[in-house]
């Protein structure tokens, strides 16, 4: 029996007059998924997020969180979702524990339970030492951690984080990554937007790329890169360095115009990009082996997110804006 | 290919002009400025139309043109007092917030060039604002009976000096303020103090030969109003049959020029990198201090702001608590200081009453307390309530509040009550002095109750106006400026009409205008000199009460709208 999706977006469309910010977007996410929601500026990421948290009303389509409709059951959705906007939203002259105390009270958490919960979320985000500091005196990275602590106060099932790694230094980024992975391990579903794609590819098990309001690709990182890339990259690792040029020759002879072959002598690797079928590749590999070359590995290199992103957002023609994530 | 570097052109005027050339067009480009200029032009045109002689018969005495001239002069004074302070006050703070001040201070520009560049741009804006009034003054001159150098020229000179003073004060305030709203609050407070409050002591001490009276006479030279009244050929405001001796214009110009030089020097001195280096407390907690420090703080503070809080109890509105905690002067220890200050001041005045009852009279002292209380309300309310909703939107907190289960009504109630408590405490602090008054003159009991009702309504009305304004703009600074403008128009503008009773305004017209001003109701209830002949209570209560209810409904609707999905 398949698990009920935690986040379900069906044909979500948002128009501002003539301008279409979001065009028939469909996505599903399961419990514990971390979705990297990426796209260029103005692609429709924040619009989607705003609809999910009840800050914006869709022109058409539907979005549900744990079965609750984001428009009709907005009050219920508020308790299910923890939202961290790209802007921190601090108040002057408030200490961290006062800031969290206020939001805890706003979510109706009792005083005693709130005190324990504040300690807990500060521990989770490695921010316990900041609790007596004034919020506005904290650095950007520290504020981001407090922002996540705030979203966790009411123990939401889904966390929606808009640019959580924005402006963080490498150390803070590593800490942020660890925090997000810890939250996903607790069974929460995360939707994370970011422009720092290598960072995102390290934590996300699902990726959705939007551009001009339309979904360009969605799925696991491998699925997305294979959806978008016309050519795949392969590596042939030789045991003997003097065979590299010969192996490269075999590849060039067999694939001719259909591949670009490069030799990395320091790595003992022949790398090539090609769009040929798996049958053709199998034949080429057989020929290399039968030629007496000693091959230690033949592997496909998974394309990176940046490459997929650029491919997805470069083309003008939009792909059908429906894709299943996590199914 | 090498590119030859252009020689850097230097010189005081050049640096000043570089800054001014950037500032002045930026000032003119904003929609806000356009609306201000249009509104001023419209008001002046309307005044001329109202004052233009209906008959074709020439007024040989020249009284009609002089009446029109007086009205236009007051309009000009009110316009500049309402419009000018906001621009210099927010200019420097915005530069700091937008981090362009860093760029300016790191450029080869000297700090005095930055200062004079900004001042020059603001003066150019003042000329633009005054140019809008030229056609109206020209019409007035065309009526005859008005001298170009003696009347119109001197009026423009006086207003220009006032504007220079406001620019200097505004820029100085901008170097101290931490945010545009705070800059506006302090700038309008300072201008209100200089233009109006400086005259208050003399109003009650005129004719005396004491040192205090002489001091009051010197202090009133900071205000342009005595000079303006002398220029218009009018007696001093509410003078006890005494005319001003000597040139008030000269006295005002000398005192103001000194104030401008001092303010400019201090501002230039402060224009350095320390402006950008404002560290704040990292959060020392009394609970973590040693025993002796804890005892010291226990003695010094009735309520220690640095003690760790227990958390918001279930019966409290969290927004109410948050408002108090996040406001710079909202924390209880500051409120207690404010209340203590008010209580001390009011009791001091009451002591003066008991000592000098024969000379002053209880009514006059009550008048001082009423005006001081309303002044405090005018200064405090827009600063606290002007950003009630806009501040949340601007700071990004509004979206966070919207995603919590809090409903619009609870948010509004929490915010309104937080301001009402502050204003209520300020008003309560003066209750002892009213009690003493009732003891001195028991017959005043009924009047004192009427005064208190009027003051409560003044506070509620001011709060509702500022709160509603805060839902219509997305910038706190704009909301605060508009709130100050509306409140000054309501409380000071109507008093300006009262000051011109007889010429040109009739008693009936003045009474109608004053019915929107609860302060006038309080002064009327207390039979303060100049207000005895009006019948404003309970009229002002109905007007301000009903208006407050209507504004509350608008506030609820607006907040509900802002809470809805976009």
CSV table of N, CA and C in Angstrom, one decimal, chain A residues 14 16 50 53-58 71 75 78-79 81 83-85 87-95 97-99 101-103 105-111 114-115 131-134 136-137 150, chain B residues 280-285 288 305-315 318-319 322 325-329 331 392-407 410 563-566:
chain,number,residue,atom,x,y,z
A,14,UNK,N,-1.1,30.6,-10.5
A,14,UNK,CA,-1.3,31.9,-9.9
A,14,UNK,C,-1.0,33.0,-10.9
A,16,UNK,N,-1.1,37.2,-11.8
A,16,UNK,CA,-1.3,38.6,-11.3
A,16,UNK,C,-1.6,39.4,-12.6
A,50,UNK,N,4.4,30.6,-0.8
A,50,UNK,CA,3.4,31.4,-0.1
A,50,UNK,C,2.0,30.7,-0.2
A,53,UNK,N,1.8,28.0,2.5
A,53,UNK,CA,1.7,28.4,3.9
A,53,UNK,C,0.5,29.3,4.1
A,54,UNK,N,-0.3,29.5,3.1
A,54,UNK,CA,-1.6,30.2,3.2
A,54,UNK,C,-1.4,31.7,3.1
A,55,UNK,N,-0.3,32.2,2.6
A,55,UNK,CA,-0.1,33.6,2.5
A,55,UNK,C,-0.6,34.2,1.1
A,56,UNK,N,-0.9,33.2,0.2
A,56,UNK,CA,-1.3,33.6,-1.1
A,56,UNK,C,-2.4,32.7,-1.6
A,57,UNK,N,-3.3,33.1,-2.4
A,57,UNK,CA,-4.4,32.3,-2.8
A,57,UNK,C,-4.2,31.9,-4.3
A,58,UNK,N,-4.2,30.6,-4.6
A,58,UNK,CA,-4.0,30.3,-6.1
A,58,UNK,C,-5.1,30.7,-7.0
A,71,UNK,N,-6.0,26.4,1.3
A,71,UNK,CA,-6.9,27.6,1.3
A,71,UNK,C,-8.1,27.4,2.2
A,75,UNK,N,-6.2,27.4,8.7
A,75,UNK,CA,-5.8,27.5,10.1
A,75,UNK,C,-5.1,26.1,10.5
A,78,UNK,N,-1.6,26.0,9.2
A,78,UNK,CA,-0.6,26.8,10.0
A,78,UNK,C,0.0,25.9,11.1
A,79,UNK,N,-0.7,25.0,11.6
A,79,UNK,CA,-0.2,24.1,12.7
A,79,UNK,C,0.7,23.0,12.1
A,81,UNK,N,2.6,23.3,9.3
A,81,UNK,CA,3.7,23.8,8.5
A,81,UNK,C,4.6,24.8,9.4
A,83,UNK,N,7.3,27.7,8.7
A,83,UNK,CA,7.7,28.5,7.5
A,83,UNK,C,8.8,29.5,7.9
A,84,UNK,N,9.9,29.4,7.2
A,84,UNK,CA,11.0,30.4,7.4
A,84,UNK,C,11.2,31.2,6.1
A,85,UNK,N,10.7,32.4,6.1
A,85,UNK,CA,10.8,33.3,4.9
A,85,UNK,C,12.3,33.7,4.7
A,87,UNK,N,13.3,36.6,4.5
A,87,UNK,CA,13.6,37.7,5.4
A,87,UNK,C,13.4,37.3,6.8
A,88,UNK,N,14.3,37.5,7.7
A,88,UNK,CA,14.3,36.9,9.0
A,88,UNK,C,13.0,37.3,9.8
A,89,UNK,N,12.7,38.6,9.8
A,89,UNK,CA,11.5,39.1,10.6
A,89,UNK,C,11.8,39.2,12.0
A,90,UNK,N,12.8,40.0,12.4
A,90,UNK,CA,13.1,40.1,13.8
A,90,UNK,C,12.4,41.3,14.4
A,91,UNK,N,12.3,41.3,15.8
A,91,UNK,CA,11.8,42.4,16.5
A,91,UNK,C,12.9,43.1,17.3
A,92,UNK,N,12.9,44.4,17.4
A,92,UNK,CA,13.9,45.1,18.1
A,92,UNK,C,13.8,44.8,19.6
A,93,UNK,N,14.9,44.9,20.3
A,93,UNK,CA,15.0,44.8,21.8
A,93,UNK,C,14.5,43.5,22.4
A,94,UNK,N,14.5,42.5,21.6
A,94,UNK,CA,14.0,41.2,22.1
A,94,UNK,C,15.2,40.2,22.2
A,95,UNK,N,15.2,39.5,23.3
A,95,UNK,CA,16.2,38.5,23.4
A,95,UNK,C,15.7,37.2,22.7
A,97,UNK,N,15.3,34.1,23.7
A,97,UNK,CA,14.2,33.3,24.4
A,97,UNK,C,12.9,34.1,24.4
A,98,UNK,N,12.9,35.4,24.4
A,98,UNK,CA,11.7,36.2,24.4
A,98,UNK,C,11.0,36.1,23.0
A,99,UNK,N,11.9,36.1,22.0
A,99,UNK,CA,11.4,36.0,20.6
A,99,UNK,C,10.7,34.7,20.4
A,101,UNK,N,9.6,32.7,22.8
A,101,UNK,CA,8.5,32.6,23.8
A,101,UNK,C,7.2,33.3,23.1
A,102,UNK,N,7.4,34.4,22.4
A,102,UNK,CA,6.3,35.0,21.8
A,102,UNK,C,5.7,34.1,20.7
A,103,UNK,N,6.5,33.6,19.9
A,103,UNK,CA,5.9,32.7,18.8
A,103,UNK,C,5.3,31.4,19.4
A,105,UNK,N,3.9,31.2,22.3
A,105,UNK,CA,2.6,31.6,22.8
A,105,UNK,C,1.6,31.9,21.7
A,106,UNK,N,2.1,32.4,20.6
A,106,UNK,CA,1.2,32.7,19.4
A,106,UNK,C,0.6,31.4,18.9
A,107,UNK,N,1.4,30.3,19.0
A,107,UNK,CA,0.9,29.0,18.5
A,107,UNK,C,0.1,28.3,19.6
A,108,UNK,N,-0.1,28.9,20.7
A,108,UNK,CA,-0.9,28.4,21.8
A,108,UNK,C,-0.3,27.3,22.6
A,109,UNK,N,1.1,27.3,22.6
A,109,UNK,CA,1.8,26.3,23.5
A,109,UNK,C,1.8,26.8,24.9
A,110,UNK,N,1.4,26.0,25.9
A,110,UNK,CA,1.3,26.3,27.3
A,110,UNK,C,2.7,26.8,27.8
A,111,UNK,N,2.7,27.6,28.9
A,111,UNK,CA,3.9,28.2,29.3
A,111,UNK,C,5.0,27.2,29.7
A,114,UNK,N,6.1,25.3,26.7
A,114,UNK,CA,6.8,26.2,25.8
A,114,UNK,C,8.3,26.3,26.3
A,115,UNK,N,8.5,26.4,27.6
A,115,UNK,CA,9.8,26.6,28.1
A,115,UNK,C,10.7,25.4,27.7
A,131,UNK,N,20.5,32.1,23.8
A,131,UNK,CA,19.2,32.4,24.2
A,131,UNK,C,19.0,33.7,24.9
A,132,UNK,N,20.1,34.2,25.5
A,132,UNK,CA,20.0,35.5,26.2
A,132,UNK,C,20.5,36.7,25.4
A,133,UNK,N,20.9,36.4,24.2
A,133,UNK,CA,21.4,37.4,23.3
A,133,UNK,C,20.2,38.2,22.6
A,134,UNK,N,20.5,39.5,22.3
A,134,UNK,CA,19.4,40.2,21.6
A,134,UNK,C,19.4,39.7,20.1
A,136,UNK,N,18.7,41.1,17.3
A,136,UNK,CA,19.3,41.9,16.2
A,136,UNK,C,20.8,42.0,16.3
A,137,UNK,N,21.3,41.6,17.5
A,137,UNK,CA,22.8,41.6,17.6
A,137,UNK,C,23.5,40.3,17.1
A,150,UNK,N,12.5,28.8,15.4
A,150,UNK,CA,11.2,29.3,15.5
A,150,UNK,C,10.2,28.4,14.7
B,280,UNK,N,25.7,46.9,20.2
B,280,UNK,CA,24.6,46.8,21.2
B,280,UNK,C,24.9,45.7,22.2
B,281,UNK,N,24.2,45.8,23.3
B,281,UNK,CA,24.5,44.8,24.3
B,281,UNK,C,24.3,43.4,23.8
B,282,UNK,N,25.3,42.6,24.2
B,282,UNK,CA,25.2,41.2,23.8
B,282,UNK,C,24.2,40.4,24.7
B,283,UNK,N,23.6,41.0,25.7
B,283,UNK,CA,22.6,40.4,26.4
B,283,UNK,C,23.0,39.9,27.8
B,284,UNK,N,23.4,40.8,28.6
B,284,UNK,CA,23.8,40.4,30.0
B,284,UNK,C,22.5,40.1,30.8
B,285,UNK,N,22.5,39.0,31.5
B,285,UNK,CA,21.3,38.7,32.3
B,285,UNK,C,21.7,38.8,33.8
B,288,UNK,N,22.5,35.8,35.9
B,288,UNK,CA,23.9,35.2,35.8
B,288,UNK,C,25.0,36.0,36.5
B,305,UNK,N,15.1,45.2,33.8
B,305,UNK,CA,14.8,44.8,32.4
B,305,UNK,C,15.7,43.6,32.0
B,306,UNK,N,16.8,43.4,32.8
B,306,UNK,CA,17.7,42.3,32.4
B,306,UNK,C,17.5,41.0,33.1
B,307,UNK,N,16.4,40.9,33.8
B,307,UNK,CA,16.1,39.6,34.4
B,307,UNK,C,15.5,38.7,33.4
B,308,UNK,N,15.8,37.4,33.5
B,308,UNK,CA,15.2,36.4,32.6
B,308,UNK,C,13.7,36.3,32.8
B,309,UNK,N,12.9,36.4,31.7
B,309,UNK,CA,11.5,36.4,31.8
B,309,UNK,C,10.9,35.0,31.9
B,310,UNK,N,9.8,34.9,32.6
B,310,UNK,CA,9.2,33.6,32.9
B,310,UNK,C,8.4,33.1,31.7
B,311,UNK,N,8.1,33.9,30.8
B,311,UNK,CA,7.3,33.4,29.6
B,311,UNK,C,5.9,34.0,29.7
B,312,UNK,N,5.3,34.1,28.6
B,312,UNK,CA,4.0,34.7,28.5
B,312,UNK,C,2.9,33.8,29.1
B,313,UNK,N,2.1,34.3,30.1
B,313,UNK,CA,1.1,33.4,30.7
B,313,UNK,C,-0.1,33.2,29.7
B,314,UNK,N,-0.9,32.2,29.9
B,314,UNK,CA,-1.9,31.8,28.9
B,314,UNK,C,-3.0,32.9,28.8
B,315,UNK,N,-3.2,33.7,29.9
B,315,UNK,CA,-4.3,34.6,29.9
B,315,UNK,C,-3.9,36.0,29.2
B,318,UNK,N,-0.4,37.4,23.5
B,318,UNK,CA,1.1,37.4,23.2
B,318,UNK,C,1.5,38.6,22.5
B,319,UNK,N,0.6,39.2,21.6
B,319,UNK,CA,1.0,40.4,20.8
B,319,UNK,C,1.2,41.6,21.7
B,322,UNK,N,4.6,41.1,23.4
B,322,UNK,CA,5.6,41.3,22.4
B,322,UNK,C,5.8,42.8,22.1
B,325,UNK,N,7.7,44.4,24.9
B,325,UNK,CA,9.1,43.9,24.9
B,325,UNK,C,10.0,44.5,23.8
B,326,UNK,N,9.3,44.6,22.6
B,326,UNK,CA,10.1,45.0,21.5
B,326,UNK,C,10.2,46.5,21.3
B,327,UNK,N,9.5,47.3,22.1
B,327,UNK,CA,9.6,48.7,22.0
B,327,UNK,C,10.7,49.2,22.9
B,328,UNK,N,11.5,50.2,22.3
B,328,UNK,CA,12.7,50.6,23.0
B,328,UNK,C,12.3,51.2,24.4
B,329,UNK,N,11.3,52.0,24.5
B,329,UNK,CA,10.9,52.5,25.8
B,329,UNK,C,9.6,51.8,26.3
B,331,UNK,N,9.5,48.8,27.7
B,331,UNK,CA,9.8,47.9,28.9
B,331,UNK,C,9.4,48.7,30.1
B,392,UNK,N,5.4,46.1,11.2
B,392,UNK,CA,5.4,44.6,11.1
B,392,UNK,C,5.6,44.2,9.7
B,393,UNK,N,5.0,44.9,8.8
B,393,UNK,CA,5.1,44.6,7.3
B,393,UNK,C,6.5,44.8,6.9
B,394,UNK,N,7.0,46.0,7.3
B,394,UNK,CA,8.3,46.4,6.9
B,394,UNK,C,9.4,45.5,7.4
B,395,UNK,N,9.3,45.1,8.7
B,395,UNK,CA,10.3,44.3,9.3
B,395,UNK,C,10.2,42.8,8.9
B,396,UNK,N,9.2,42.4,8.2
B,396,UNK,CA,9.0,41.0,7.8
B,396,UNK,C,8.3,40.2,8.9
B,397,UNK,N,7.9,40.8,10.0
B,397,UNK,CA,7.2,40.1,11.1
B,397,UNK,C,5.7,39.8,10.7
B,398,UNK,N,5.2,40.6,9.8
B,398,UNK,CA,3.7,40.4,9.5
B,398,UNK,C,3.4,39.1,8.9
B,399,UNK,N,4.3,38.6,8.0
B,399,UNK,CA,4.0,37.3,7.4
B,399,UNK,C,4.2,36.2,8.4
B,400,UNK,N,5.1,36.4,9.4
B,400,UNK,CA,5.3,35.4,10.4
B,400,UNK,C,4.0,35.3,11.3
B,401,UNK,N,3.5,36.5,11.6
B,401,UNK,CA,2.2,36.6,12.4
B,401,UNK,C,1.1,35.9,11.6
B,402,UNK,N,1.1,36.2,10.3
B,402,UNK,CA,0.0,35.6,9.5
B,402,UNK,C,0.0,34.1,9.5
B,403,UNK,N,1.2,33.5,9.6
B,403,UNK,CA,1.2,32.0,9.5
B,403,UNK,C,1.0,31.4,10.9
B,404,UNK,N,0.8,32.2,11.9
B,404,UNK,CA,0.5,31.6,13.2
B,404,UNK,C,-1.1,31.6,13.3
B,405,UNK,N,-1.6,30.8,14.3
B,405,UNK,CA,-3.0,30.7,14.4
B,405,UNK,C,-3.7,32.0,15.0
B,406,UNK,N,-2.9,33.0,15.2
B,406,UNK,CA,-3.5,34.3,15.8
B,406,UNK,C,-4.5,34.9,14.8
B,407,UNK,N,-5.6,35.3,15.3
B,407,UNK,CA,-6.6,36.0,14.4
B,407,UNK,C,-6.4,37.5,14.3
B,410,UNK,N,-7.3,39.6,17.4
B,410,UNK,CA,-6.4,39.4,18.6
B,410,UNK,C,-5.2,40.2,18.4
B,563,UNK,N,-4.6,40.3,6.7
B,563,UNK,CA,-4.3,38.9,7.1
B,563,UNK,C,-4.8,37.9,6.1
B,564,UNK,N,-5.6,38.3,5.1
B,564,UNK,CA,-6.1,37.4,4.1
B,564,UNK,C,-4.9,37.0,3.1
B,565,UNK,N,-5.0,35.8,2.5
B,565,UNK,CA,-4.0,35.5,1.5
B,565,UNK,C,-4.0,36.5,0.3
B,566,UNK,N,-2.9,36.8,-0.2
B,566,UNK,CA,-2.7,37.8,-1.3
B,566,UNK,C,-3.5,37.4,-2.5
